[in-house]
Short mmCIF file of C-alpha atoms in Angstrom, two decimals:
data_model
loop_
_atom_site.label_atom_id
_atom_site.label_comp_id
_atom_site.label_asym_id
_atom_site.label_seq_id
_atom_site.Cartn_x
_atom_site.Cartn_y
_atom_site.Cartn_z
CA MET A 293 0.12 -0.15 -0.17
CA ASN A 294 1.57 3.54 -1.12
CA MET A 295 1.50 6.51 1.44
CA PRO A 296 -2.51 8.05 1.27
CA ILE A 297 -2.68 11.39 0.13
CA ILE A 298 -5.64 13.27 1.26
CA ASN A 299 -7.27 15.65 -1.33
CA THR A 300 -9.88 17.96 0.62
CA LYS A 301 -11.18 21.40 -0.86
CA TYR A 302 -8.79 23.06 1.76
CA GLU A 303 -5.22 23.26 0.41
CA HIS A 304 -3.97 24.37 3.58
CA VAL A 305 -5.05 20.71 5.12
CA ASN A 306 -4.03 19.23 2.10
CA ASP A 307 -0.75 20.55 2.53
CA PHE A 308 -0.49 20.31 6.39
CA VAL A 309 -1.66 16.48 6.27
CA ASN A 310 0.34 15.20 3.45
CA THR A 311 3.65 16.78 4.46
CA LEU A 312 3.29 15.57 7.91
CA ALA A 313 1.84 12.33 7.31
CA PRO A 314 4.79 10.30 5.80
CA VAL A 315 7.00 11.48 9.21
CA VAL A 316 4.45 10.52 11.85
CA CYS A 317 3.98 7.27 9.99
CA ASN A 318 7.54 6.14 9.83
CA ALA A 319 8.12 7.28 13.47
CA CYS A 320 5.38 5.03 14.51
CA VAL A 321 6.68 2.43 12.60
CA LYS A 322 10.52 3.24 14.04
CA TYR A 323 8.76 3.10 18.17
CA ILE A 324 6.45 0.62 17.44
CA ARG A 325 9.34 -2.15 16.12
CA GLU A 326 11.67 -0.56 18.89
CA GLY A 327 9.08 -2.17 21.13
CA LYS A 328 8.07 1.84 22.31
CA LYS A 329 4.41 3.07 23.10
CA THR A 330 2.87 5.25 20.35
CA ILE A 331 -0.42 6.59 19.35
CA SER A 332 -1.90 6.32 16.00
CA PRO A 333 -0.93 8.50 13.51
CA ALA A 334 -4.59 9.64 12.53
CA VAL A 335 -4.52 10.92 16.53
CA ILE A 336 -1.31 12.63 15.76
CA ILE A 337 -1.72 14.47 12.95
CA ALA A 338 -5.46 15.75 14.41
CA GLN A 339 -3.82 16.98 17.93
CA ALA A 340 -0.76 18.53 15.48
CA ALA A 341 -3.36 20.56 13.52
CA LYS A 342 -5.38 21.41 16.41
CA GLU A 343 -2.43 22.57 18.49
CA SER A 344 -0.87 24.44 15.69
CA GLY A 345 -3.50 26.12 13.87
CA TRP A 346 -2.57 24.23 10.52
CA ASN A 347 0.85 25.62 10.90
CA LEU A 348 3.61 23.11 10.28
CA ASN A 349 5.99 26.42 10.93
CA ALA A 350 4.57 26.79 14.64
CA SER A 351 6.96 27.47 17.40
CA SER A 352 5.25 24.45 18.76
CA LEU A 353 3.82 22.41 16.45
CA PHE A 354 2.30 20.12 19.46
CA GLY A 355 2.30 22.53 22.32
CA ILE A 356 4.21 20.53 24.51
CA LYS A 357 5.46 22.35 27.49
CA GLY A 358 8.94 23.25 28.22
CA SER A 359 11.38 25.84 28.78
CA ASP A 360 12.72 26.68 25.23
CA ILE A 361 10.19 29.48 24.05
CA GLU A 362 7.20 31.65 25.67
CA CYS A 363 4.13 32.03 23.68
CA ASP A 364 0.66 33.17 24.31
CA THR A 365 -2.12 30.46 25.10
CA THR A 366 -5.69 29.88 26.12
CA GLU A 367 -6.14 27.53 28.96
CA TYR A 368 -9.44 25.87 30.64
CA ILE A 369 -8.99 26.86 34.46
CA ASP A 370 -12.08 26.59 36.95
CA GLY A 371 -14.79 26.60 33.99
CA ASN A 372 -12.86 29.29 32.13
CA TYR A 373 -11.28 30.19 29.07
CA VAL A 374 -7.96 32.36 30.72
CA SER A 375 -5.50 33.51 28.73
CA ILE A 376 -2.08 32.92 30.01
CA ARG A 377 1.63 32.94 28.96
CA ASP A 378 3.47 29.71 29.34
CA SER A 379 6.59 28.15 27.85
CA PHE A 380 7.17 25.44 25.41
CA ALA A 381 9.47 22.92 23.66
CA LYS A 382 10.40 24.49 20.84
CA TYR A 383 11.62 21.63 18.41
CA PRO A 384 14.34 22.30 15.03
CA ASP A 385 12.15 20.93 12.55
CA VAL A 386 9.01 19.01 11.90
CA THR A 387 10.44 15.29 12.63
CA ARG A 388 12.13 16.23 15.61
CA ALA A 389 8.85 17.53 16.57
CA VAL A 390 7.23 14.33 15.88
CA TYR A 391 9.85 12.18 18.22
CA GLY A 392 9.47 14.72 20.52
CA TYR A 393 5.68 14.29 20.98
CA LEU A 394 6.47 10.24 20.71
CA ASP A 395 8.68 10.57 23.48
CA LEU A 396 6.17 12.38 26.11
CA MET A 397 4.14 9.53 25.05
CA GLN A 398 6.36 7.09 27.00
CA TRP A 399 5.64 9.04 30.07
CA ASN A 400 2.81 6.23 32.39
CA ASN A 401 0.48 8.88 32.34
CA TYR A 402 -0.51 8.48 29.14
CA ASP A 403 -1.03 4.98 28.99
CA ASP A 404 -4.50 4.84 28.61
CA ALA A 405 -4.04 6.29 25.42
CA THR A 406 -1.28 4.01 24.22
CA SER A 407 -3.02 0.80 25.12
CA ALA A 408 -6.02 1.36 23.70
CA ASN A 409 -6.85 0.93 20.03
CA THR A 410 -9.06 2.96 18.44
CA PRO A 411 -8.77 7.01 17.96
CA GLU A 412 -11.70 7.24 20.18
CA GLY A 413 -9.75 5.14 23.22
CA GLU A 414 -6.64 7.05 22.35
CA LEU A 415 -8.50 10.28 22.42
CA TYR A 416 -10.04 9.36 25.40
CA GLY A 417 -7.39 8.17 27.26
CA LEU A 418 -5.64 11.75 26.40
CA THR A 419 -8.26 13.37 28.21
CA ASN A 420 -10.48 11.08 30.21
CA ALA A 421 -13.51 13.94 29.92
CA VAL A 422 -15.94 13.41 26.90
CA ASN A 423 -19.33 15.58 27.39
CA GLY A 424 -18.65 16.25 30.72
CA THR A 425 -19.80 12.76 32.52
CA ASP A 426 -16.20 12.47 33.63
CA ARG A 427 -16.73 14.07 37.22
CA ASP A 428 -15.02 13.74 40.67
CA GLU A 429 -17.41 13.77 43.85
CA ASN A 430 -17.20 18.01 43.33
CA ASP A 431 -18.62 17.85 39.85
CA ASN A 432 -15.46 18.79 38.42
CA TRP A 433 -14.15 17.81 35.59
CA VAL A 434 -11.60 15.23 35.94
CA GLY A 435 -8.38 12.86 34.57
CA TYR A 436 -7.22 15.66 31.84
CA ASN A 437 -3.85 14.70 30.67
CA TYR A 438 -3.06 16.28 27.53
CA ALA A 439 -5.14 19.33 27.89
CA THR A 440 -7.81 21.12 29.70
CA ALA A 441 -10.30 22.17 27.59
CA PRO A 442 -13.84 20.11 27.87
CA ASP A 443 -14.08 19.99 24.35
CA TYR A 444 -10.89 18.70 23.48
CA TYR A 445 -11.98 15.11 22.96
CA GLU A 446 -14.75 16.18 20.67
CA THR A 447 -13.29 18.48 18.62
CA THR A 448 -9.70 16.69 17.37
CA LEU A 449 -11.97 13.67 16.58
CA ASP A 450 -14.14 15.87 14.13
CA ILE A 451 -10.86 16.42 12.60
CA ILE A 452 -9.80 12.93 12.17
CA ASN A 453 -13.47 12.25 10.89
CA ASP A 454 -14.06 15.42 8.98
CA PHE A 455 -10.76 14.94 6.74
CA GLY A 456 -10.46 11.52 6.82
CA LEU A 457 -7.19 10.69 8.64
CA ARG A 458 -8.11 7.17 9.63
CA ILE A 459 -6.68 5.78 6.25
CA PHE A 460 -3.11 6.29 7.81
CA ASN A 461 -3.93 4.43 10.68
CA ASP A 462 -4.56 1.78 7.59
CA TYR A 463 -1.23 2.48 6.10
CA LEU A 464 0.49 1.86 9.38
CA SER A 465 -1.58 -1.17 9.52
CA SER A 466 -0.32 -2.51 6.03
CA ILE A 467 3.38 -1.67 6.76
CA LEU A 468 3.42 -3.51 9.97
CA ASN A 469 1.51 -6.62 8.93
CA GLU A 470 0.53 -6.90 12.87
CA SER A 471 -2.95 -5.75 13.55
CA SER A 472 -2.47 -6.69 17.16
CA ASN A 473 0.29 -3.09 16.87
CA THR A 474 -1.98 -0.96 15.26
CA PRO A 475 -5.67 0.74 15.60
CA SER A 476 -8.86 -1.63 15.24
CA ASP A 477 -12.34 -0.89 15.53
CA ASP A 478 -13.22 -4.11 16.91
CA ILE A 479 -15.52 -3.27 19.35
CA ASP A 480 -17.91 -5.74 21.56
CA GLU A 481 -21.45 -4.04 21.77
CA SER A 482 -22.16 -6.29 24.22
CA VAL A 483 -19.27 -5.29 26.64
CA VAL A 484 -20.34 -1.75 26.17
CA ASP A 485 -23.80 -2.71 27.17
CA ALA A 486 -22.55 -4.35 30.78
CA ILE A 487 -20.22 -1.55 31.09
CA TYR A 488 -23.05 0.94 30.75
CA ARG A 489 -25.37 -1.35 33.48
CA GLY A 490 -22.80 -1.51 35.91
CA GLU A 491 -21.28 -5.12 35.42
CA TYR A 492 -18.24 -3.77 35.76
CA GLY A 493 -18.25 -1.40 38.58
CA ASN A 494 -16.70 2.09 38.29
CA GLY A 495 -13.08 3.95 38.00
CA GLU A 496 -10.31 1.31 39.15
CA GLU A 497 -12.68 -1.55 39.41
CA ARG A 498 -13.88 -0.92 35.86
CA LYS A 499 -10.51 -0.93 34.88
CA GLN A 500 -9.03 -3.90 36.43
CA LYS A 501 -11.98 -6.22 35.51
CA LEU A 502 -11.61 -5.01 31.57
CA ALA A 503 -7.81 -5.64 31.96
CA SER A 504 -8.16 -8.87 33.32
CA ALA A 505 -10.84 -9.94 30.77
CA GLY A 506 -8.42 -8.86 27.75
CA TYR A 507 -10.17 -5.23 27.38
CA SER A 508 -8.71 -1.63 26.65
CA TRP A 509 -10.46 0.20 29.45
CA ALA A 510 -9.95 3.92 27.01
CA ASP A 511 -11.07 1.95 24.06
CA TYR A 512 -14.42 0.62 25.90
CA GLN A 513 -15.06 3.70 27.74
CA ALA A 514 -15.16 5.91 24.95
CA ALA A 515 -17.56 3.29 23.29
CA VAL A 516 -19.84 3.91 26.11
CA GLU A 517 -20.01 7.41 26.01
CA ALA A 518 -20.31 7.63 22.24
CA LYS A 519 -23.41 5.38 22.94
CA TYR A 520 -24.92 6.17 25.59
CA TYR A 521 -23.84 10.09 26.32
CA SER A 522 -22.62 11.69 22.95
CA ASP A 523 -25.45 14.12 21.00
CA ASN A 524 -26.11 11.50 18.66
CA ALA A 525 -27.16 9.44 21.69
CA GLU A 526 -29.59 11.63 22.81
CA GLU A 527 -30.71 12.44 19.28
CA SER A 528 -31.94 8.65 18.78
CA GLU A 529 -33.77 8.85 21.53
CA GLU A 530 -35.90 11.90 20.25
CA ASP A 531 -39.09 10.74 18.50
CA ASN A 532 -39.32 10.17 14.66
CA ASP A 533 -41.76 13.13 14.05
CA THR A 534 -39.52 15.52 15.88
CA SER A 535 -36.48 14.78 13.22
CA GLU A 536 -39.03 14.74 10.10
CA GLU A 537 -39.77 18.49 11.32
CA ASN A 538 -36.10 19.67 11.26
CA THR A 539 -35.20 21.97 8.31
CA ASP A 540 -31.90 21.73 6.49
CA GLU A 541 -29.01 23.17 8.31
CA ARG A 542 -27.21 25.78 6.86
CA TYR A 543 -23.24 25.88 7.88
CA ALA A 544 -20.36 28.11 7.42
CA THR A 545 -16.83 26.67 6.97
CA VAL A 546 -14.37 28.46 9.41
CA GLU A 547 -11.23 29.68 7.26
CA PRO A 548 -7.63 30.72 8.48
CA GLY A 549 -8.35 33.11 11.16
CA GLY A 550 -12.33 32.93 11.33
CA SER A 551 -13.79 34.19 14.66
CA PHE A 552 -17.54 34.04 15.79
CA CYS A 553 -17.76 37.78 15.25
CA GLN A 554 -16.31 37.39 11.69
CA ILE A 555 -18.87 34.58 10.68
CA ALA A 556 -21.67 36.03 12.31
CA ARG A 557 -21.40 39.40 10.34
CA ASP A 558 -20.52 37.58 7.21
CA TYR A 559 -23.21 34.99 6.90
CA LEU A 560 -26.03 36.33 9.60
CA GLY A 561 -25.69 39.75 8.60
CA ASP A 562 -25.06 40.99 11.73
CA GLU A 563 -21.78 40.89 14.36
CA CYS A 564 -24.19 41.13 17.21
CA ARG A 565 -25.25 37.67 17.02
CA ALA A 566 -21.79 35.81 17.62
CA GLN A 567 -22.98 35.00 21.13
CA GLU A 568 -26.44 33.03 19.69
CA LEU A 569 -23.59 31.87 16.84
CA ALA A 570 -21.68 30.31 19.87
CA GLU A 571 -24.66 29.04 21.88
CA TYR A 572 -26.09 27.41 18.51
CA ASN A 573 -22.88 25.31 18.28
CA ASN A 574 -22.88 24.54 22.40
CA MET A 575 -19.73 26.52 22.35
CA THR A 576 -18.48 29.58 23.87
CA LEU A 577 -17.04 32.95 22.33
CA ASP A 578 -13.96 31.84 24.26
CA THR A 579 -14.22 28.06 21.99
CA MET A 580 -10.94 28.05 19.83
CA LEU A 581 -11.88 27.75 16.37
CA TYR A 582 -9.69 25.87 13.69
CA ALA A 583 -9.55 26.41 9.98
CA GLY A 584 -11.92 23.83 8.26
CA MET A 585 -14.30 23.37 11.38
CA GLU A 586 -17.88 24.07 10.19
CA LEU A 587 -20.46 25.62 12.03
CA LYS A 588 -24.05 25.55 12.36
CA LEU A 589 -26.00 29.03 11.55
CA PRO A 590 -29.20 29.88 13.48
CA CYS A 591 -32.30 30.94 11.51
#
């Protein structure tokens, strides 16, 4: 199988992915053959796109904390997005940035992600917070590993799905010819249902029972979230009559540097409707937008 090439309607996406993908896939092959931990190419590429704003020349391609440079960034702290200045690691080129990311994944803190076999499971292991359902006794989101934003899982997964990045996982699988070392979508729905019914317990008890049965906790936790807690799951429980009443949605595609105010002005004719636009998409005005994202437009 030859290295895949994506061809979307966005040239900046094509240039970014088609340049980065060979580096990522080669690095993953090297680390897997050396017995090191990895994340699938689809997730690595999507994270790079999200963290850098689709910019291969970004000072910090993956937003890895370090002491090389200081940059303005946004963190989700105590329920709010806060603009801060923080220190990051800087790498001399894209290849070394990818290896720096994979070296970070060797840290045991990311074991839930690196032991997963699906992009959903990997992202769950990186964030451990989907749709706000992972909370402690004080109702705070918990388990953040790579990022603090509560929508990091969903927005990164959107990049993977919107631009067909799973094809690079298939390519990696063909190179290694070992399905046990590469991402798989083989999820047992009966186990998912049993987890939801509480048959595997919660917290550490659930992790131990799944591990004893040979299942990846992160993969199955992500599958439970998708089936029972996601927006799609909630929508599937609505009456058919409700869905038939819905009119065709209108969408706006975020361009590089786009904002809620700009989209509200250009598509809705009123910049003051930016707040309405954000809420219509279950976001806030502080939510980070990335080029290529599609926003639903209110009437």
